[in-house]
Short mmCIF file of C-alpha atoms in Angstrom, two decimals:
data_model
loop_
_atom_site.label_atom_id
_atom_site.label_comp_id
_atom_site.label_asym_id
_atom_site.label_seq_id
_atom_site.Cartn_x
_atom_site.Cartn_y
_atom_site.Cartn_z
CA UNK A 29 0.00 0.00 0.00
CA UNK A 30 1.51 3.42 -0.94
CA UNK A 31 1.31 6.00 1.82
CA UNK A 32 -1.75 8.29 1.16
CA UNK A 33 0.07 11.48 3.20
CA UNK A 34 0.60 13.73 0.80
CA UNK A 35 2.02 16.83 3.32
CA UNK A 36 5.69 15.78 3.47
CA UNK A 37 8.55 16.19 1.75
CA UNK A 38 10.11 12.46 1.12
CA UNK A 39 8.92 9.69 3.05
CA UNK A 40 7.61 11.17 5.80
CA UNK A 41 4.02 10.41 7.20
CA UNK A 42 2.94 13.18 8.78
CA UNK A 43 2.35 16.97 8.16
CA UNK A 44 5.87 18.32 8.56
CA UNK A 45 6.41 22.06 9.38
CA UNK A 46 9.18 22.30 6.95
CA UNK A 47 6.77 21.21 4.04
CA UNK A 48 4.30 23.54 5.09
CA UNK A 49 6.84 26.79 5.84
CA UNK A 50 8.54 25.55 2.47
CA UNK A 51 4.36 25.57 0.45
CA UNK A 52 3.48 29.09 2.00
CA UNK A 53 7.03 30.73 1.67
CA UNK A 54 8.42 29.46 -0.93
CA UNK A 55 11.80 28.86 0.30
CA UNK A 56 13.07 27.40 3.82
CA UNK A 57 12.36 29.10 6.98
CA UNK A 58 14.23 29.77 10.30
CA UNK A 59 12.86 30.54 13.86
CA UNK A 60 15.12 32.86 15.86
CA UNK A 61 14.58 32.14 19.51
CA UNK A 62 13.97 35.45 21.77
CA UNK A 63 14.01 35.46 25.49
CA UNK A 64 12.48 38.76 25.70
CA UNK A 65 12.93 39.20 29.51
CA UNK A 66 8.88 38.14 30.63
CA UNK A 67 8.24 35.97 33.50
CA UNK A 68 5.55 33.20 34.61
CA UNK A 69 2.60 33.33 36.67
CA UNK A 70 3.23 30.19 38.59
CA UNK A 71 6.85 31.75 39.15
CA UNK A 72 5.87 35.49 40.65
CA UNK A 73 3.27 34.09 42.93
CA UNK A 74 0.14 34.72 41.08
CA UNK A 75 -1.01 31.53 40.34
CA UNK A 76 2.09 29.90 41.96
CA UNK A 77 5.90 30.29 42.70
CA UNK A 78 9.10 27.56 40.87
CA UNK A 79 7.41 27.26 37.74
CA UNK A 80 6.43 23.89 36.12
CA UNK A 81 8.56 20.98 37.49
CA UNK A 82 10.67 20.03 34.17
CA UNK A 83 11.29 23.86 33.62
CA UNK A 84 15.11 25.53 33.70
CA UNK A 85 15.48 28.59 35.38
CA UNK A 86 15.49 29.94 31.90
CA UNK A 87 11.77 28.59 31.34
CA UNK A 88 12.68 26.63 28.26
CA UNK A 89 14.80 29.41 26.66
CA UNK A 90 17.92 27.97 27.35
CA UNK A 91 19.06 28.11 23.68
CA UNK A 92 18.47 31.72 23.56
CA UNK A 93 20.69 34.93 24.38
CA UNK A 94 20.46 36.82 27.58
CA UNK A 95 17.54 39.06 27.84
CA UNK A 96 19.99 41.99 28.67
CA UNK A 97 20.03 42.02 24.65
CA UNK A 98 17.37 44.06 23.06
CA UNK A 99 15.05 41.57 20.98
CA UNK A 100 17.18 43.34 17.57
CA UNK A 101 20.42 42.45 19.41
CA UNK A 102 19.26 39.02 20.20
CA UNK A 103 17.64 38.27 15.96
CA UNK A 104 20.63 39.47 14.82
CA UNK A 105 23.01 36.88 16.90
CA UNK A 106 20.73 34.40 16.16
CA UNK A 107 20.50 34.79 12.57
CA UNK A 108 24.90 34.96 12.51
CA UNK A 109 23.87 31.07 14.23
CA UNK A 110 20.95 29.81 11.61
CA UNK A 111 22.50 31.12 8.38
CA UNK A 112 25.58 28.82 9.10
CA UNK A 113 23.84 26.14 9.11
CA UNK A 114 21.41 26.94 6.49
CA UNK A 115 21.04 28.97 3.31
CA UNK A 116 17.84 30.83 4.67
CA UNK A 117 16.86 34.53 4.45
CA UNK A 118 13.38 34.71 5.78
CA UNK A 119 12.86 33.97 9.76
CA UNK A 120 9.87 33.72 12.02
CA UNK A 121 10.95 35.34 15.41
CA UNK A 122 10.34 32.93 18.47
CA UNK A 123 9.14 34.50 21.36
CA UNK A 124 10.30 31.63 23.36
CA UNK A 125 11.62 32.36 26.96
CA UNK A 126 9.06 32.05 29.74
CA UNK A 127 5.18 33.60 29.39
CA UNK A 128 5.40 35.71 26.46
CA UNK A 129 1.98 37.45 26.90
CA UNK A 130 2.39 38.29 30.55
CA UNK A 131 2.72 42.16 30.04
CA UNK A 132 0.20 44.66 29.50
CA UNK A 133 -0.88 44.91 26.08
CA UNK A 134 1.11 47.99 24.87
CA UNK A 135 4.60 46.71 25.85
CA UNK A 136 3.51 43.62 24.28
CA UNK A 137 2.95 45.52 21.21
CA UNK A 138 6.77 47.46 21.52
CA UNK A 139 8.23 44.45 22.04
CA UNK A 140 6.54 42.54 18.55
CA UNK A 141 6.65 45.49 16.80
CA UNK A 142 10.47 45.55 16.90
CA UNK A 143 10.68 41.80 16.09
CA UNK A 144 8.55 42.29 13.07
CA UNK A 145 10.87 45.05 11.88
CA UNK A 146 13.91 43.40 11.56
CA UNK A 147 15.09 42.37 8.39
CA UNK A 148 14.05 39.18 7.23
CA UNK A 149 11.27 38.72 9.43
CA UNK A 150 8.13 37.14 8.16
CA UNK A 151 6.07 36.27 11.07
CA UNK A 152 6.04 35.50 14.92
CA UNK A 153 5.68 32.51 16.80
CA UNK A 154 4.97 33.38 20.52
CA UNK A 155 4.61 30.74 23.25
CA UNK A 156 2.70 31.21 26.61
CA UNK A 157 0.30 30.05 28.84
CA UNK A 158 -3.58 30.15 28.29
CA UNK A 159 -4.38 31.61 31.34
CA UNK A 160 -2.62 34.47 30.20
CA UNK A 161 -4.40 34.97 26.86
CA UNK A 162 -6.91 37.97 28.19
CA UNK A 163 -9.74 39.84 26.05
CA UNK A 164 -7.27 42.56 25.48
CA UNK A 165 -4.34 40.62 24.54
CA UNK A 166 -6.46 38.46 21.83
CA UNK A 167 -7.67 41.49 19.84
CA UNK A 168 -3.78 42.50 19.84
CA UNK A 169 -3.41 38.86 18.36
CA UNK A 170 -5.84 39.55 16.04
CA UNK A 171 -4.51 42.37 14.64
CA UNK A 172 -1.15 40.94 14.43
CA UNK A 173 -2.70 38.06 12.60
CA UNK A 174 -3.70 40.14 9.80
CA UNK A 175 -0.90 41.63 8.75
CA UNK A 176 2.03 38.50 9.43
CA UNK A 177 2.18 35.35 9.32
CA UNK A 178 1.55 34.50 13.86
CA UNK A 179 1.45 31.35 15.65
CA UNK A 180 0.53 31.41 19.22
CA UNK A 181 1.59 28.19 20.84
CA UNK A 182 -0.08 27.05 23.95
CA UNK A 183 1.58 24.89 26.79
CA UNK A 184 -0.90 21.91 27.78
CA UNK A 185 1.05 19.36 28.03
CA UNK A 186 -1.50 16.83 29.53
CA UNK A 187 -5.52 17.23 29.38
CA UNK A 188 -5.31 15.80 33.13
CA UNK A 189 -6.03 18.28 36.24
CA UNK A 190 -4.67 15.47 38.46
CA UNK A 191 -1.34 15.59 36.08
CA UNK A 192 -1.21 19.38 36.10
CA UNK A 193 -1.26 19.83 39.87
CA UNK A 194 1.65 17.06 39.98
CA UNK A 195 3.61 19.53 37.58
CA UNK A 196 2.58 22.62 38.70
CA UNK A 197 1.19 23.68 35.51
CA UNK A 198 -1.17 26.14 37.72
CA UNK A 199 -4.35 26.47 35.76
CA UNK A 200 -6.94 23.71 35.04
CA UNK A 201 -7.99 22.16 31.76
CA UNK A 202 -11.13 24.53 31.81
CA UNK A 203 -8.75 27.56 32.08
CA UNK A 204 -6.88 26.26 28.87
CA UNK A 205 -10.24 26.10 27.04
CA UNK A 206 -10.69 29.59 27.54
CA UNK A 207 -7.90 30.98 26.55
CA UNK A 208 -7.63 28.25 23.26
CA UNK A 209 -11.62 29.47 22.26
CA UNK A 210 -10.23 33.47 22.42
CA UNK A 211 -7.85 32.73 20.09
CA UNK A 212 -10.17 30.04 17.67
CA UNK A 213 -12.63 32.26 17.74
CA UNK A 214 -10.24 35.33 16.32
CA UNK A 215 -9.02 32.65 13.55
CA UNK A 216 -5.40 33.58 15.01
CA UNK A 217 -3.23 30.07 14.27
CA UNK A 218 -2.76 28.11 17.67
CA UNK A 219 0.50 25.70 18.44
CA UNK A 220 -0.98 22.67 21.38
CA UNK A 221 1.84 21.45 23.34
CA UNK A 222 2.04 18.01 24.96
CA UNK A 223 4.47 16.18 26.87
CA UNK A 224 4.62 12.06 27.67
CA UNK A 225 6.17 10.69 29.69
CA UNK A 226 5.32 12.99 32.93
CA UNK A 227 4.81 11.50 36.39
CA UNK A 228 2.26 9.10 37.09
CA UNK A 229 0.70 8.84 33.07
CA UNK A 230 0.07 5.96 31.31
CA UNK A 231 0.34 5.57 27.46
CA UNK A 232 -3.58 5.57 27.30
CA UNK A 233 -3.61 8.84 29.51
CA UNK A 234 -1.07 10.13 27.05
CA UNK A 235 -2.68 8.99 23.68
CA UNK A 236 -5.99 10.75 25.66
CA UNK A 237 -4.23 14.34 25.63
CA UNK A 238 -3.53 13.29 21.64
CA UNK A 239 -7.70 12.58 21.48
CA UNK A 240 -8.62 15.50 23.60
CA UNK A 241 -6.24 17.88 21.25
CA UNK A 242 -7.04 16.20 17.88
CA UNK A 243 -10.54 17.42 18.64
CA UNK A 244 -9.79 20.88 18.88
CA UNK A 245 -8.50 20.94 15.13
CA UNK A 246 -5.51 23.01 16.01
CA UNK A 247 -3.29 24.42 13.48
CA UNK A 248 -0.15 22.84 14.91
CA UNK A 249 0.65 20.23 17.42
CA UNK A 250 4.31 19.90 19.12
CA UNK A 251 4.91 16.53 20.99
CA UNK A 252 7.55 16.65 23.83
CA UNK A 253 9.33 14.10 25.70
CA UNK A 254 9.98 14.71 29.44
CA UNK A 255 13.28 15.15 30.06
CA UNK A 256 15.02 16.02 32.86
CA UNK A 257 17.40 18.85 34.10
CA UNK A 258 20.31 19.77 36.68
CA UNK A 259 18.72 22.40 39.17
CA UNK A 260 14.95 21.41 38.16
CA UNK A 261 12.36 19.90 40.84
CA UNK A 262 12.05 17.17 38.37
CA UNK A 263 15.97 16.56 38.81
CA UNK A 264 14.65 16.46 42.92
CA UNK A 265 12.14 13.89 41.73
CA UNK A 266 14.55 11.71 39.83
CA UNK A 267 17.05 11.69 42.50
CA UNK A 268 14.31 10.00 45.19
CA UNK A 269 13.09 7.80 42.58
CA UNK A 270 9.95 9.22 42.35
CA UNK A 271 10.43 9.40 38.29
CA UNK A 272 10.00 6.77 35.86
CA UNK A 273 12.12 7.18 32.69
CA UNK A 274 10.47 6.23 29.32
CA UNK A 275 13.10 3.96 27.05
CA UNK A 276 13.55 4.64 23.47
CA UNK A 277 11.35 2.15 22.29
CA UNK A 278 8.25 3.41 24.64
CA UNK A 279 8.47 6.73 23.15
CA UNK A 280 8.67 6.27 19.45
CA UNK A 281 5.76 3.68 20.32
CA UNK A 282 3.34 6.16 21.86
CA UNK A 283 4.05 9.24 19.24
CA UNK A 284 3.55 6.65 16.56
CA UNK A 285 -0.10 6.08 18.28
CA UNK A 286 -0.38 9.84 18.85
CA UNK A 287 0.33 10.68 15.12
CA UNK A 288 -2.90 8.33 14.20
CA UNK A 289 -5.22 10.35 15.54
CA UNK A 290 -4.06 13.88 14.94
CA UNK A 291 -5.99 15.48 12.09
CA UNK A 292 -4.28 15.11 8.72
CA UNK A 293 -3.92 19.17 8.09
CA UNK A 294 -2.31 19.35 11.15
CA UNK A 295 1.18 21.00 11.66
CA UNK A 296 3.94 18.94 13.01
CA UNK A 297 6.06 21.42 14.66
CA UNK A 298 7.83 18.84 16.37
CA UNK A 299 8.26 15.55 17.65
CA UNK A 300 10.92 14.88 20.39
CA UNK A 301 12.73 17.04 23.15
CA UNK A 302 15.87 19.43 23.01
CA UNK A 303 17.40 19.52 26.52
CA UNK A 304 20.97 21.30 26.81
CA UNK A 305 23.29 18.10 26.87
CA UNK A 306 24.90 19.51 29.52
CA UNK A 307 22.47 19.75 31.61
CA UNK A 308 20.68 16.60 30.79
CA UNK A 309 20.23 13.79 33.30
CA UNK A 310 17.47 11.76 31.66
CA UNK A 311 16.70 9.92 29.28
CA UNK A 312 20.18 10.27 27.65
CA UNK A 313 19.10 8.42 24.51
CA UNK A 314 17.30 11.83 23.71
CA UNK A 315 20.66 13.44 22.45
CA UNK A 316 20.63 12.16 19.35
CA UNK A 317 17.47 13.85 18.60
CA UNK A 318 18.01 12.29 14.81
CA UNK A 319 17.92 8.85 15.74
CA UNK A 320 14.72 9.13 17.33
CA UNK A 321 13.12 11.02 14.31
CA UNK A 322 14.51 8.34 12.20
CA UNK A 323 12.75 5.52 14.32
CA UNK A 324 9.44 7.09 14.66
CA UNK A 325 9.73 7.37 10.74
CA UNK A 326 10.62 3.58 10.70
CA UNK A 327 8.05 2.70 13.19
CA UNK A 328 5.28 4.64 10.87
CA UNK A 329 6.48 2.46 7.86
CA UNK A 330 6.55 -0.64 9.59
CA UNK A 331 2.79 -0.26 10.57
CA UNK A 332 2.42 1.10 7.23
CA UNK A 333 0.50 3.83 8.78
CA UNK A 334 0.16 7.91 8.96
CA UNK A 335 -0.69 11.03 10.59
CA UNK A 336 -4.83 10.67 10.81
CA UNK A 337 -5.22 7.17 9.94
CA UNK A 338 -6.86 6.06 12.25
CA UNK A 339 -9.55 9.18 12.10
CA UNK A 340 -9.84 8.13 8.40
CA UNK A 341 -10.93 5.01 9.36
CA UNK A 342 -13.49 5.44 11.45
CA UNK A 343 -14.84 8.33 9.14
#
């Protein structure tokens, strides 16, 4: 049976975001990570103080410059970085770095303004939390939307309140909902992350985050493995025991599962984890981020299945 995904470039079998930056563009594109200097609710005391378990003290932007850098400062170090490794002149600036809609509205606006300005640019992907996607900050969204390409990813990481709490996510599943409808409703692109592998989940509870965010036909989806970190709680947590570690084989197995019952258009942003090797403890088979890829490709042609198949037959 040939492979009926068409959104892929080779023999891939599932909606790649190279193919689709490479259909709307034209050409490759690069995303410039930002840490643009914002904090966390669950790290000021608002909702909740230490941040998420598995986070750095950098809040995921350790691949980024300092925030001391002005966000033009930062693009154009980071662009020295991606065009050595790739022919690319056109770059979607990350806001990556910690909540990246906690700020009023207007210093929101300075601070995408500037990244929209600088040369190159052709969009802006900013990540956050969906408790902090207010009535305010969605019409800015909006507006944004219409005049760049924006994708707004969201952190869920696990439909489960009983998950959350253990990971001090800090607002509930019906919080999430909220802030995902502001920004369906204003037809603004939206990114769903997920995570297996966190503490206490098994692979039915994570293949039932997959259901629960296949049925909110987001744009994109990017699936995370839980990795763990010097000077994180989760490093506490491994040290007592408290953490089991997902082999190799477990993983490719349940994002293999998780790709069936995505919706075929889509987005997949990405499909394994990127912790600093030098600050990785667990699971060290995760370096070699290409392997993996590789075996969840194999894995796919081995079942000789694809991204939706399973929604296609049941249709």
């Amino acid at each position: 049976m040939t492979c009926p995904y068409p959104n892929s470039f080779g023999f891939k079998r599932y909606y790649t975001f190279d193919y689709f930056l490479k259909t709307r563009f034209g050409e490759k594109v690069a995303k410039l990570p930002i840490d643009a200097g914002f904090t966390c609710p669950n790290i000021d005391g608002t909702r909740g103080v230490n941040g998420c378990i598995y986070c750095s003290p950098r809040g995921s932007g350790d691949f980024t410059e300092h925030p001391c850098e002005s966000i033009t400062g930062q693009l154009t170090k980071m662009r020295e970085v991606y065009t050595r490794k790739w022919p690319v002149s056109h770059f979607i600036a990350y806001f990556q770095a910690h909540t990246n809609t906690y700020a009023p509205t207007e210093r929101l606006r300075r601070m995408y303004e500037e990244a929209l300005a600088f040369d190159g640019v052709i969009g802006l992907a900013i990540a956050t939390r969906a408790d902090c996607i207010s009535e305010s900050t969605a019409d800015l969204l909006e507006e944004l939307s219409k005049k760049t390409f924006l994708t707004v990813e969201l952190g869920l990481q696990t439909k489960f309140d009983s998950t959350a709490k253990i990971i001090n996510r800090c607002h509930t599943l019906d919080e999430f909902m909220t802030g995902y409808r502001r920004l369906k409703t204003r037809k603004i692109n939206t990114c769903i992350h997920i995570i297996n592998g966190l503490p206490g989940e098994t692979p039915e509870m994570m293949l039932e985050t997959a259901r629960f965010t296949a049925a909110l036909n987001p744009f994109a989806v990017k699936i995370h493995m839980l990795y763990v970190l010097r000077g994180t709680r989760l490093y506490d947590m491994y040290k007592r025991g408290e953490l089991r570690e997902m082999s190799r084989e477990e993983y490719v197995e349940i994002v293999c599962d998780q790709l069936e019952v995505l919706p075929r258009d889509t987005v997949i942003q990405r499909l394994t984890g990127d912790g600093k090797a030098d600050e990785l403890v667990s699971p060290l088979w995760s370096i070699k981020k290409t392997a993996v890829i590789n075996e969840i490709d194999k894995e796919m042609r081995r079942r000789n299945s694809f991204q939706s198949k399973l929604r296609t037959e049941n249709d």
